[in-house]
Backbone as a printed PyTorch tensor [residue, N CA C, xyz], in Angstrom:
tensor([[[ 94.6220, 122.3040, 136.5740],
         [ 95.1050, 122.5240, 135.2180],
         [ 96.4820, 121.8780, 135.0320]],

        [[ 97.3870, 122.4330, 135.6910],
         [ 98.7240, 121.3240, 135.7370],
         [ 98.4960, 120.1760, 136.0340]],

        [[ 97.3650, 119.7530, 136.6260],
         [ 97.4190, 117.6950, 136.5210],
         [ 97.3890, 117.4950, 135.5410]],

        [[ 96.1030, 117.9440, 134.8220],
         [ 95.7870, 117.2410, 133.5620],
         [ 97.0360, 117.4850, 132.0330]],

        [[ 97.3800, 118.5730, 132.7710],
         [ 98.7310, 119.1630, 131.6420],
         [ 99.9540, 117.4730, 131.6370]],

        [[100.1480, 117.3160, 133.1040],
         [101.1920, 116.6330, 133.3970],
         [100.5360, 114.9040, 133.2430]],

        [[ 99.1550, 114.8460, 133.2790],
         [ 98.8480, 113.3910, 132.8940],
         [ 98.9650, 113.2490, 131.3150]],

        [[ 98.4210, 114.5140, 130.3930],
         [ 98.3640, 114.5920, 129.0170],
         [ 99.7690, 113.8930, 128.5440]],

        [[100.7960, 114.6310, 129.3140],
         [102.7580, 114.5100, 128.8860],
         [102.6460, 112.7310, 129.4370]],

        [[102.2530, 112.5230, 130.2680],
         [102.6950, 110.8630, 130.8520],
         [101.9160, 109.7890, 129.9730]],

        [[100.8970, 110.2060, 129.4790],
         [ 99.7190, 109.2580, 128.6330],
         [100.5580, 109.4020, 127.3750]],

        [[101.5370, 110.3960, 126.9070],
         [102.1140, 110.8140, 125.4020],
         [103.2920, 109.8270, 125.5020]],

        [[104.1020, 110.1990, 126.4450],
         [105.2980, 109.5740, 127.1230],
         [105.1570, 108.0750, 126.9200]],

        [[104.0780, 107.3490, 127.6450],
         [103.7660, 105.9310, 127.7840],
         [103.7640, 105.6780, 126.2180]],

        [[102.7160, 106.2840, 125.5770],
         [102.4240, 105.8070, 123.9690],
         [103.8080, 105.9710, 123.0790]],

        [[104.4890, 106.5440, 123.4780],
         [105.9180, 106.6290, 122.4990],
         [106.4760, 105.6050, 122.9330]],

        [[106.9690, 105.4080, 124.2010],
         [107.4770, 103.9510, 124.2510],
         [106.9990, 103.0660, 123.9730]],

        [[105.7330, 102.9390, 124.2190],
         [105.4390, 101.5070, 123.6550],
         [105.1460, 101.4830, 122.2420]],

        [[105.0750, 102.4610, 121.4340],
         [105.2390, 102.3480, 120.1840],
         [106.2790, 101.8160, 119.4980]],

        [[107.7470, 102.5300, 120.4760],
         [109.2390, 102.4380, 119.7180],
         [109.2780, 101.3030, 120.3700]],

        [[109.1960, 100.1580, 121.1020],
         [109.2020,  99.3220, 121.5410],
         [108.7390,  97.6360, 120.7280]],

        [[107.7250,  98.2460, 120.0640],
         [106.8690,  96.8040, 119.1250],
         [107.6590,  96.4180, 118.4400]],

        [[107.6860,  95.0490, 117.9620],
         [108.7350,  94.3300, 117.3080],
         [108.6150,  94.2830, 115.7040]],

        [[109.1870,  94.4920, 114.7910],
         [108.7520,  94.9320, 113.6480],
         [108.5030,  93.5050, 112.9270]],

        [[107.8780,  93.5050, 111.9260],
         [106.8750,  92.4790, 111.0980],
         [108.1440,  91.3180, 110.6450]],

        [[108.1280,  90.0990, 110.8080],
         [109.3060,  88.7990, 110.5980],
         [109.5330,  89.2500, 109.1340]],

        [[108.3330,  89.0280, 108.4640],
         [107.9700,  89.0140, 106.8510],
         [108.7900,  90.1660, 105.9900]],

        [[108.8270,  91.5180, 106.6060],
         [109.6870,  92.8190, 106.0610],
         [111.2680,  91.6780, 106.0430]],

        [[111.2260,  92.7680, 104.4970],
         [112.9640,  91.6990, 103.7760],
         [112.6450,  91.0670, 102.3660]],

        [[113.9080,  90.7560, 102.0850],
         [113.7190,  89.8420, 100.7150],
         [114.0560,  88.1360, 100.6860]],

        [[113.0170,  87.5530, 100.5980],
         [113.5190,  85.9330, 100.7620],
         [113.8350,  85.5670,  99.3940]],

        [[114.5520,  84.6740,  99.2940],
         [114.5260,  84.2770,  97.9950],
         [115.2140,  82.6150,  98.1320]],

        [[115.2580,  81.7810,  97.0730],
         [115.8450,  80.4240,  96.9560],
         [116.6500,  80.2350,  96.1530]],

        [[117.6200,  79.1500,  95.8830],
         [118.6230,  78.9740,  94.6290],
         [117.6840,  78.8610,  93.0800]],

        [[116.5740,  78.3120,  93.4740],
         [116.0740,  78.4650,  91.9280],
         [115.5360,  79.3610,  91.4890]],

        [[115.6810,  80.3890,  92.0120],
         [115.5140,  81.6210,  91.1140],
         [113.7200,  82.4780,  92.0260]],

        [[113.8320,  82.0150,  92.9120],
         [112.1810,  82.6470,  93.2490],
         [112.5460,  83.5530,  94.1580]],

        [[111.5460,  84.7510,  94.1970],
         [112.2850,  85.8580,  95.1950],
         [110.9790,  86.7970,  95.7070]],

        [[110.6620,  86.7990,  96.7260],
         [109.4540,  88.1090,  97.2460],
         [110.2400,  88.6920,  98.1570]],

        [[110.0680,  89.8500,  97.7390],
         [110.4010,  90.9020,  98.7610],
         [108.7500,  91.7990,  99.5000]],

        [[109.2220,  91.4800, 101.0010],
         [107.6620,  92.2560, 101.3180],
         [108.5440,  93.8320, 102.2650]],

        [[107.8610,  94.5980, 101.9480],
         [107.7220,  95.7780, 102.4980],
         [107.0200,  96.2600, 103.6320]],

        [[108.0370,  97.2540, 104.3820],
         [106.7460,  98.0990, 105.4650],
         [105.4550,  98.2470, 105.5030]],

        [[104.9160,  99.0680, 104.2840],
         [103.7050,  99.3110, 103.5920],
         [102.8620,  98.2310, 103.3090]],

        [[103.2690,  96.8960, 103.3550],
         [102.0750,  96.0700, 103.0220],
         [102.4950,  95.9710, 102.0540]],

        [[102.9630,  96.1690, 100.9900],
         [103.4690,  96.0460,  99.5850],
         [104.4620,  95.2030,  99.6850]],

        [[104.4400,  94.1810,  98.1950],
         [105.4120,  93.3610,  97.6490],
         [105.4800,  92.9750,  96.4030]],

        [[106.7390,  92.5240,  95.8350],
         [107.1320,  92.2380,  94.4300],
         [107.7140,  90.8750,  94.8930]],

        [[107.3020,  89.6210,  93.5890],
         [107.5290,  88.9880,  93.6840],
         [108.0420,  88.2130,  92.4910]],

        [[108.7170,  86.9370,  92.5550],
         [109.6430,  86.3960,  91.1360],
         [109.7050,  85.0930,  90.9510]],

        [[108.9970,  84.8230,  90.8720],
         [108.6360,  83.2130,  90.9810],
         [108.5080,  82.2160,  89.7150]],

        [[109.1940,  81.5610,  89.5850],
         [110.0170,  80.3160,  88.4600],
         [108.2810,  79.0120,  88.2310]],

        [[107.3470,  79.4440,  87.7570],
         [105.8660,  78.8820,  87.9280],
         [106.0110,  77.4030,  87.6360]],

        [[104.7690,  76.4700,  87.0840],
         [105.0330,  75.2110,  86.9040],
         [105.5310,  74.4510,  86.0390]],

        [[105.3970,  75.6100,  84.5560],
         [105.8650,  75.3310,  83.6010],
         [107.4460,  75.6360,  83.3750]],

        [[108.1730,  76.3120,  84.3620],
         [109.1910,  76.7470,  84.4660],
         [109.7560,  77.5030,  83.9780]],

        [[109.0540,  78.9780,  83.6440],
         [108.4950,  80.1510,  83.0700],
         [108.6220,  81.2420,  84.3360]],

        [[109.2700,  82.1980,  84.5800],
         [109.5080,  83.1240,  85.6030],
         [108.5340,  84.5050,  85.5100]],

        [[107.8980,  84.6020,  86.0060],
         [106.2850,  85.1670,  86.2850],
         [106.9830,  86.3920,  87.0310]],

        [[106.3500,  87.4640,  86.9960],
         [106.7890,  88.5290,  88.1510],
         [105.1810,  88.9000,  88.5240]],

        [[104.7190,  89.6690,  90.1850],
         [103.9910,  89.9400,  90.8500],
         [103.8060,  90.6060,  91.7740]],

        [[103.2660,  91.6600,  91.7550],
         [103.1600,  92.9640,  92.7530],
         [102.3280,  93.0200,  93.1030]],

        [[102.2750,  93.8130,  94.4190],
         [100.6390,  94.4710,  95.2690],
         [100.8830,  94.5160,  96.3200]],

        [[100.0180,  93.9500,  96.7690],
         [ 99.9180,  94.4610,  98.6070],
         [ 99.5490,  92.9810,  99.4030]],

        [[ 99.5200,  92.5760, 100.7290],
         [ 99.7540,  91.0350, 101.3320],
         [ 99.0260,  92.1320, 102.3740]],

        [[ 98.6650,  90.9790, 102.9890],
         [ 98.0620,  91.3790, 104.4360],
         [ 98.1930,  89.4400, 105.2620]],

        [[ 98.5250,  89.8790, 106.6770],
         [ 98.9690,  88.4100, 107.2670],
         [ 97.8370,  88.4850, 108.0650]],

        [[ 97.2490,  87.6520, 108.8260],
         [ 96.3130,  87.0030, 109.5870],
         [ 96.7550,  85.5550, 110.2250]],

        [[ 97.1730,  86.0150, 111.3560],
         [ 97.6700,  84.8710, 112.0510],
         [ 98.8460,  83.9550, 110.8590]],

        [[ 98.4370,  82.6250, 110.8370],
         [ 99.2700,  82.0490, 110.1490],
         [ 98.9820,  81.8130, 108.6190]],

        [[ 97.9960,  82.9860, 107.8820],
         [ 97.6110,  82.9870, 106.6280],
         [ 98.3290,  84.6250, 106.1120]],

        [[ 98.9630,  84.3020, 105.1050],
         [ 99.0910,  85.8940, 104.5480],
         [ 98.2600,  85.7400, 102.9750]],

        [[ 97.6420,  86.7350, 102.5030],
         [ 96.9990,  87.2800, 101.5490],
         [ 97.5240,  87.7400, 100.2310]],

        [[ 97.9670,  87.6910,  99.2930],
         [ 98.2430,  88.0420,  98.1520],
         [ 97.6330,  88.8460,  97.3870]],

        [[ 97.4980,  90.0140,  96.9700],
         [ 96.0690,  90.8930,  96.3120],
         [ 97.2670,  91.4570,  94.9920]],

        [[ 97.2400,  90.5190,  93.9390],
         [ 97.8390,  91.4790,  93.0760],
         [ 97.8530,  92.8490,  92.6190]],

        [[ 98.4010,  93.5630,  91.2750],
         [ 97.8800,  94.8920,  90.6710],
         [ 96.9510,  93.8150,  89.5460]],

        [[ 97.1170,  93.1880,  89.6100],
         [ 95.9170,  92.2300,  88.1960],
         [ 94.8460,  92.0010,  88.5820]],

        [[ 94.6650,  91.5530,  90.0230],
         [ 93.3950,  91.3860,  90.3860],
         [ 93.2510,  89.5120,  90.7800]],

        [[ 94.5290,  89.2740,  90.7280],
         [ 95.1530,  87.9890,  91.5250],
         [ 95.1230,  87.8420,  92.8590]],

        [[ 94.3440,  86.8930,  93.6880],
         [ 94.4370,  86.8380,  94.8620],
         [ 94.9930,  85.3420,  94.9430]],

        [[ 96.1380,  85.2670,  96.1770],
         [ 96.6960,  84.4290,  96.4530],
         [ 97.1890,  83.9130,  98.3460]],

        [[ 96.0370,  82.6820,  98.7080],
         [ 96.0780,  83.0740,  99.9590],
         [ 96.8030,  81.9930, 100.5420]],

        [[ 97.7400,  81.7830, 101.5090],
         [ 98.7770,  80.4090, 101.7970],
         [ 99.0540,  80.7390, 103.1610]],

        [[ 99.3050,  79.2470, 103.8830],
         [ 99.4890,  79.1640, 105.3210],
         [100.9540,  79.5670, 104.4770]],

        [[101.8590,  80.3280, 106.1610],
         [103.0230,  80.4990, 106.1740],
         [103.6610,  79.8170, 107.5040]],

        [[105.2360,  79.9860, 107.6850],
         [106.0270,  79.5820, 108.8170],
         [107.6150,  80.0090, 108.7630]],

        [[107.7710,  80.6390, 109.2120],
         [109.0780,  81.3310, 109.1880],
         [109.4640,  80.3030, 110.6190]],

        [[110.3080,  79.9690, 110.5030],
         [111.6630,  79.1220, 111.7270],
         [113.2310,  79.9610, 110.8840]],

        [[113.5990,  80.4960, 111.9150],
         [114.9800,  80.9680, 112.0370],
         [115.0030,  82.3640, 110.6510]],

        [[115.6180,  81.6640, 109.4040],
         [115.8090,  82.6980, 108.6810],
         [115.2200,  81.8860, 107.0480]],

        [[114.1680,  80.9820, 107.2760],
         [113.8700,  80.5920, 106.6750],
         [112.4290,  79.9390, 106.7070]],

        [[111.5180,  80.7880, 105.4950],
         [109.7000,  80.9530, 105.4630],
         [109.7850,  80.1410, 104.4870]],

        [[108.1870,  79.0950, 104.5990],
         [108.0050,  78.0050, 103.9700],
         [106.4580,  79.2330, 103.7570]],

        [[105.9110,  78.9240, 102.4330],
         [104.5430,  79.1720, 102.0300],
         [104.3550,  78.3220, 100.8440]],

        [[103.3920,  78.2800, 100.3240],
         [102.6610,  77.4020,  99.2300],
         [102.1500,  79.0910,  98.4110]],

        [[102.5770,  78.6470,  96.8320],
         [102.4500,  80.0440,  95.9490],
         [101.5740,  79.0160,  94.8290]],

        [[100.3160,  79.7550,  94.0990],
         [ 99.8940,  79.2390,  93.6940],
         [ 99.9670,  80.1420,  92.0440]],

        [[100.2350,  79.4810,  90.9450],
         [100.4650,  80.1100,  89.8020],
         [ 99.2500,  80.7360,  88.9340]],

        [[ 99.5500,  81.3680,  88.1760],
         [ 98.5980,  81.9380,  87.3310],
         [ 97.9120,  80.9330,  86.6110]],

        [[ 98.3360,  79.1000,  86.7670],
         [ 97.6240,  78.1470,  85.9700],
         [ 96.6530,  77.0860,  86.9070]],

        [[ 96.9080,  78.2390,  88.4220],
         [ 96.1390,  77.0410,  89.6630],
         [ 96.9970,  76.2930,  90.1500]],

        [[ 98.3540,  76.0640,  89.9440],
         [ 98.9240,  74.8080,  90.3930],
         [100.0860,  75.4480,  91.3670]],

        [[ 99.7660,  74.7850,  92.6920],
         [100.4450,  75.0700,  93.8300],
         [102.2060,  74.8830,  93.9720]],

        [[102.3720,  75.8500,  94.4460],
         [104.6100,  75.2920,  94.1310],
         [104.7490,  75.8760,  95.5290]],

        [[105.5710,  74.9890,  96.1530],
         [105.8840,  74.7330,  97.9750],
         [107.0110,  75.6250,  98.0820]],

        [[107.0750,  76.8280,  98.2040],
         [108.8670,  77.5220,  98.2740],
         [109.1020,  77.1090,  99.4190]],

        [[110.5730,  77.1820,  99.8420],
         [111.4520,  77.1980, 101.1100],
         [112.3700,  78.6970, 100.7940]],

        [[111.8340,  79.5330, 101.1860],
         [112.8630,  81.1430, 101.1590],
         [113.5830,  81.2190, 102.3550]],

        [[114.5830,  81.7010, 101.5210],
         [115.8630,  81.8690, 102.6670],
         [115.9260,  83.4740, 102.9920]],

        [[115.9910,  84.1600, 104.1980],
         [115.8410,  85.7420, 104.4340],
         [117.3950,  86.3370, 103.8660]],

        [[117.2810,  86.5460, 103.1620],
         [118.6080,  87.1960, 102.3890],
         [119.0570,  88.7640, 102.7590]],

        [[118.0160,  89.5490, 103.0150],
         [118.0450,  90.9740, 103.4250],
         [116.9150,  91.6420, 103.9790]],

        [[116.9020,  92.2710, 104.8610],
         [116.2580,  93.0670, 105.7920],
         [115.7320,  94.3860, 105.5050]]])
């Protein structure tokens, strides 16, 4: 009875550290650029976003992202899906955002806050 008591505490023990241990998501923070474009992604999978479109018209966009390797997901509250290779180097994520008119705009976001 005390083994299994004392393996239960070491199997709990192990899983907390390596929980507090995992490295938290690059993407959590707010990027944004000088011309005015800005996503902030969240813990939750959730994000708001501010983006200056093709016509040069500033669009706003919320919901939830999900990443997959080097693709993250866009799932608006409209029912907008928006899917783009990404690449974060240093403190600065390159993705391709595609507008509410189809037409692709290349950001360079700079990580502004955490």
């Amino acid at each position: 009875m005390k083994k299994s008591i004392s393996m239960l505490i070491t199997i709990f023990l192990i899983g907390v550290i390596l929980t507090g241990c995992a490295e938290p998501s690059p993407f959590i923070g707010t990027w944004a650029d000088n011309k005015g474009d800005q996503i902030t992604f969240m813990a939750d999978d959730s994000f708001t976003a501010t983006i200056i479109d093709s016509q040069g018209i500033k669009s706003r966009a919320e919901g939830s992202y999900t990443v997959l390797l080097n693709a993250v997901t866009f799932s608006t509250t409209t029912g907008r899906q928006i899917v783009s290779e990404w690449d974060i180097r240093g403190n600065m994520m390159y993705l391709i955002w595609t507008d509410e008119n189809g037409i692709s705009i290349s950001l360079t976001l700079y990580k502004i806050k955490n």
